[in-house]
Short mmCIF file of C-alpha atoms and ligand atoms in Angstrom, two decimals:
data_model
loop_
_atom_site.label_atom_id
_atom_site.label_comp_id
_atom_site.label_asym_id
_atom_site.label_seq_id
_atom_site.Cartn_x
_atom_site.Cartn_y
_atom_site.Cartn_z
CA MET A 1 0.00 0.00 0.00
CA GLU A 2 1.53 3.32 -1.10
CA ASN A 3 0.42 5.72 1.66
CA SER A 4 0.58 3.46 4.68
CA GLN A 5 3.42 3.70 7.17
CA PRO A 6 5.81 0.73 7.09
CA LEU A 7 4.97 -1.62 9.95
CA PRO A 8 7.62 -2.26 12.59
CA GLU A 9 9.36 -5.52 11.82
CA GLU A 10 7.99 -7.39 14.84
CA ALA A 11 4.42 -6.42 13.95
CA VAL A 12 4.97 -7.56 10.36
CA LEU A 13 6.19 -10.92 11.55
CA GLU A 14 3.24 -11.26 13.92
CA GLU A 15 0.81 -10.44 11.12
CA LEU A 16 2.54 -12.95 8.83
CA GLN A 17 2.33 -15.57 11.56
CA ARG A 18 -1.37 -14.86 12.12
CA LEU A 19 -2.14 -15.19 8.40
CA ARG A 20 -0.05 -18.35 8.06
CA SER A 21 -1.83 -19.93 10.96
CA SER A 22 -5.16 -19.38 9.15
CA ILE A 23 -3.65 -20.74 5.93
CA ASP A 24 -2.55 -23.88 7.82
CA ASN A 25 -6.08 -24.36 9.17
CA LEU A 26 -7.57 -23.87 5.70
CA ASP A 27 -5.07 -26.30 4.13
CA ALA A 28 -6.01 -28.89 6.76
CA ALA A 29 -9.71 -28.35 5.99
CA LEU A 30 -9.01 -28.77 2.26
CA VAL A 31 -7.21 -32.06 2.87
CA HIS A 32 -10.06 -33.33 5.05
CA LEU A 33 -12.67 -32.27 2.49
CA LEU A 34 -10.74 -33.93 -0.33
CA ALA A 35 -10.33 -37.13 1.70
CA GLU A 36 -14.11 -37.26 2.28
CA ARG A 37 -14.77 -36.57 -1.42
CA PHE A 38 -12.43 -39.42 -2.43
CA LYS A 39 -14.16 -41.77 0.06
CA CYS A 40 -17.45 -41.04 -1.78
CA THR A 41 -15.96 -41.37 -5.24
CA GLN A 42 -14.34 -44.72 -4.32
CA GLU A 43 -17.86 -45.98 -3.52
CA VAL A 44 -19.12 -44.56 -6.83
CA GLY A 45 -16.23 -46.36 -8.56
CA ARG A 46 -17.19 -49.70 -6.97
CA LEU A 47 -20.86 -49.20 -7.85
CA LYS A 48 -20.01 -48.33 -11.47
CA ALA A 49 -17.64 -51.30 -11.82
CA GLU A 50 -20.19 -53.72 -10.31
CA HIS A 51 -22.83 -52.57 -12.79
CA ARG A 52 -20.39 -52.20 -15.71
CA LEU A 53 -21.03 -48.48 -16.05
CA PRO A 54 -18.35 -46.34 -17.78
CA PRO A 55 -15.83 -44.70 -15.40
CA ALA A 56 -16.37 -41.18 -16.77
CA ASP A 57 -19.66 -39.33 -17.27
CA PRO A 58 -18.90 -36.26 -19.42
CA GLU A 59 -22.44 -34.86 -19.12
CA ARG A 60 -22.28 -34.93 -15.33
CA GLU A 61 -18.85 -33.28 -15.50
CA ALA A 62 -20.18 -30.50 -17.75
CA ARG A 63 -22.97 -29.81 -15.21
CA GLN A 64 -20.49 -29.80 -12.31
CA ILE A 65 -18.18 -27.39 -14.13
CA ARG A 66 -21.04 -25.03 -14.99
CA ARG A 67 -22.21 -25.06 -11.37
CA LEU A 68 -18.72 -24.60 -9.89
CA ARG A 69 -17.88 -21.76 -12.26
CA GLY A 70 -21.05 -19.98 -11.09
CA LEU A 71 -20.19 -20.53 -7.43
CA ALA A 72 -16.63 -19.31 -8.06
CA GLU A 73 -17.88 -16.12 -9.70
CA GLU A 74 -20.22 -15.43 -6.76
CA SER A 75 -17.31 -15.94 -4.35
CA LYS A 76 -14.84 -13.79 -6.33
CA LEU A 77 -12.71 -16.83 -7.14
CA ASP A 78 -11.28 -17.10 -10.65
CA PRO A 79 -13.71 -19.44 -12.51
CA VAL A 80 -10.92 -20.63 -14.82
CA PHE A 81 -8.97 -21.75 -11.76
CA ALA A 82 -12.10 -23.42 -10.29
CA GLU A 83 -12.65 -25.33 -13.53
CA ARG A 84 -9.00 -26.44 -13.74
CA PHE A 85 -9.08 -27.54 -10.11
CA LEU A 86 -12.25 -29.61 -10.60
CA ASN A 87 -10.88 -31.17 -13.80
CA PHE A 88 -7.67 -32.08 -11.96
CA ILE A 89 -9.62 -33.85 -9.21
CA ILE A 90 -12.01 -35.57 -11.61
CA ALA A 91 -9.10 -36.88 -13.72
CA GLU A 92 -7.73 -38.58 -10.59
CA VAL A 93 -11.17 -39.96 -9.72
CA VAL A 94 -11.58 -41.41 -13.23
CA ARG A 95 -8.12 -43.02 -12.89
CA HIS A 96 -9.27 -44.64 -9.62
CA HIS A 97 -12.54 -45.79 -11.26
CA GLU A 98 -10.55 -47.41 -14.08
CA LEU A 99 -8.31 -49.23 -11.59
CA ILE A 100 -11.34 -50.53 -9.68
CA ALA A 101 -13.03 -51.63 -12.94
CA SER A 102 -9.96 -53.46 -14.19
CA SER A 103 -9.35 -55.25 -10.91
CA MET A 104 -13.04 -56.25 -10.81
CA SER A 105 -12.96 -57.58 -14.36
CA GLU A 106 -9.77 -59.55 -13.59
CA SER A 107 -11.41 -61.13 -10.56
CA ARG A 108 -14.54 -61.92 -12.63
CA ALA A 109 -12.30 -63.60 -15.26
CA ARG A 110 -10.66 -65.74 -12.56
CA ASN A 111 -13.99 -66.94 -11.10
O1 PRE B 1 -20.60 -38.78 -10.56
C1 PRE B 1 -19.93 -39.67 -11.11
O2 PRE B 1 -20.41 -40.41 -11.98
C2 PRE B 1 -18.54 -39.87 -10.71
O3 PRE B 1 -17.93 -40.86 -11.12
C3 PRE B 1 -17.87 -38.83 -9.88
C4 PRE B 1 -17.16 -37.79 -10.75
C5 PRE B 1 -16.61 -36.73 -9.74
O4 PRE B 1 -15.49 -36.88 -9.29
O5 PRE B 1 -17.38 -35.82 -9.40
C6 PRE B 1 -16.03 -38.47 -11.46
C7 PRE B 1 -16.13 -38.91 -12.75
C8 PRE B 1 -17.29 -38.61 -13.60
O6 PRE B 1 -16.91 -38.36 -14.92
C9 PRE B 1 -18.15 -37.56 -13.02
C10 PRE B 1 -18.08 -37.16 -11.72
#
C-alpha cells in the first residue's frame, strides 16, 4: 500500500504468523474435504464397476463445471482456476474408477 506507514518488523512478523496460521487451518480443511470426497468417489467407482457403467460421465462433468464456475464467480474466485481444479480432481477420480473396474474384471475372469 503506497500511503501506509511501514509496519515495525515485529508487527509484520506477527501479522505474517497470524495469516499463516489461518492458511494452515484452511489447508487442513481442504485435505479433510478432499479425503471425504475421495471416500465417496471410491464408492461410486465400486458401484459403477459392479454394474459395468463407464468410469467417466462427461455430461455430469459438464454440469459440475457449470455449477462450480457460477459458485466461483459469486465468491470472487477465478472461474478458470475453479474449472481447472475440478478437472484435476475428476481426472484422478476417473483413474481410480478405471483401476477398480480393471481389478473387478480380472477377478470376474478368474472366477
Ligand atoms: O458422478 C460420477 O459419476 C462420478 O464418477 C464422480 C465424478 C466426480 O469426481 O465428481 C467423477 C467422474 C465422472 O466423470 C463424473 C463425476
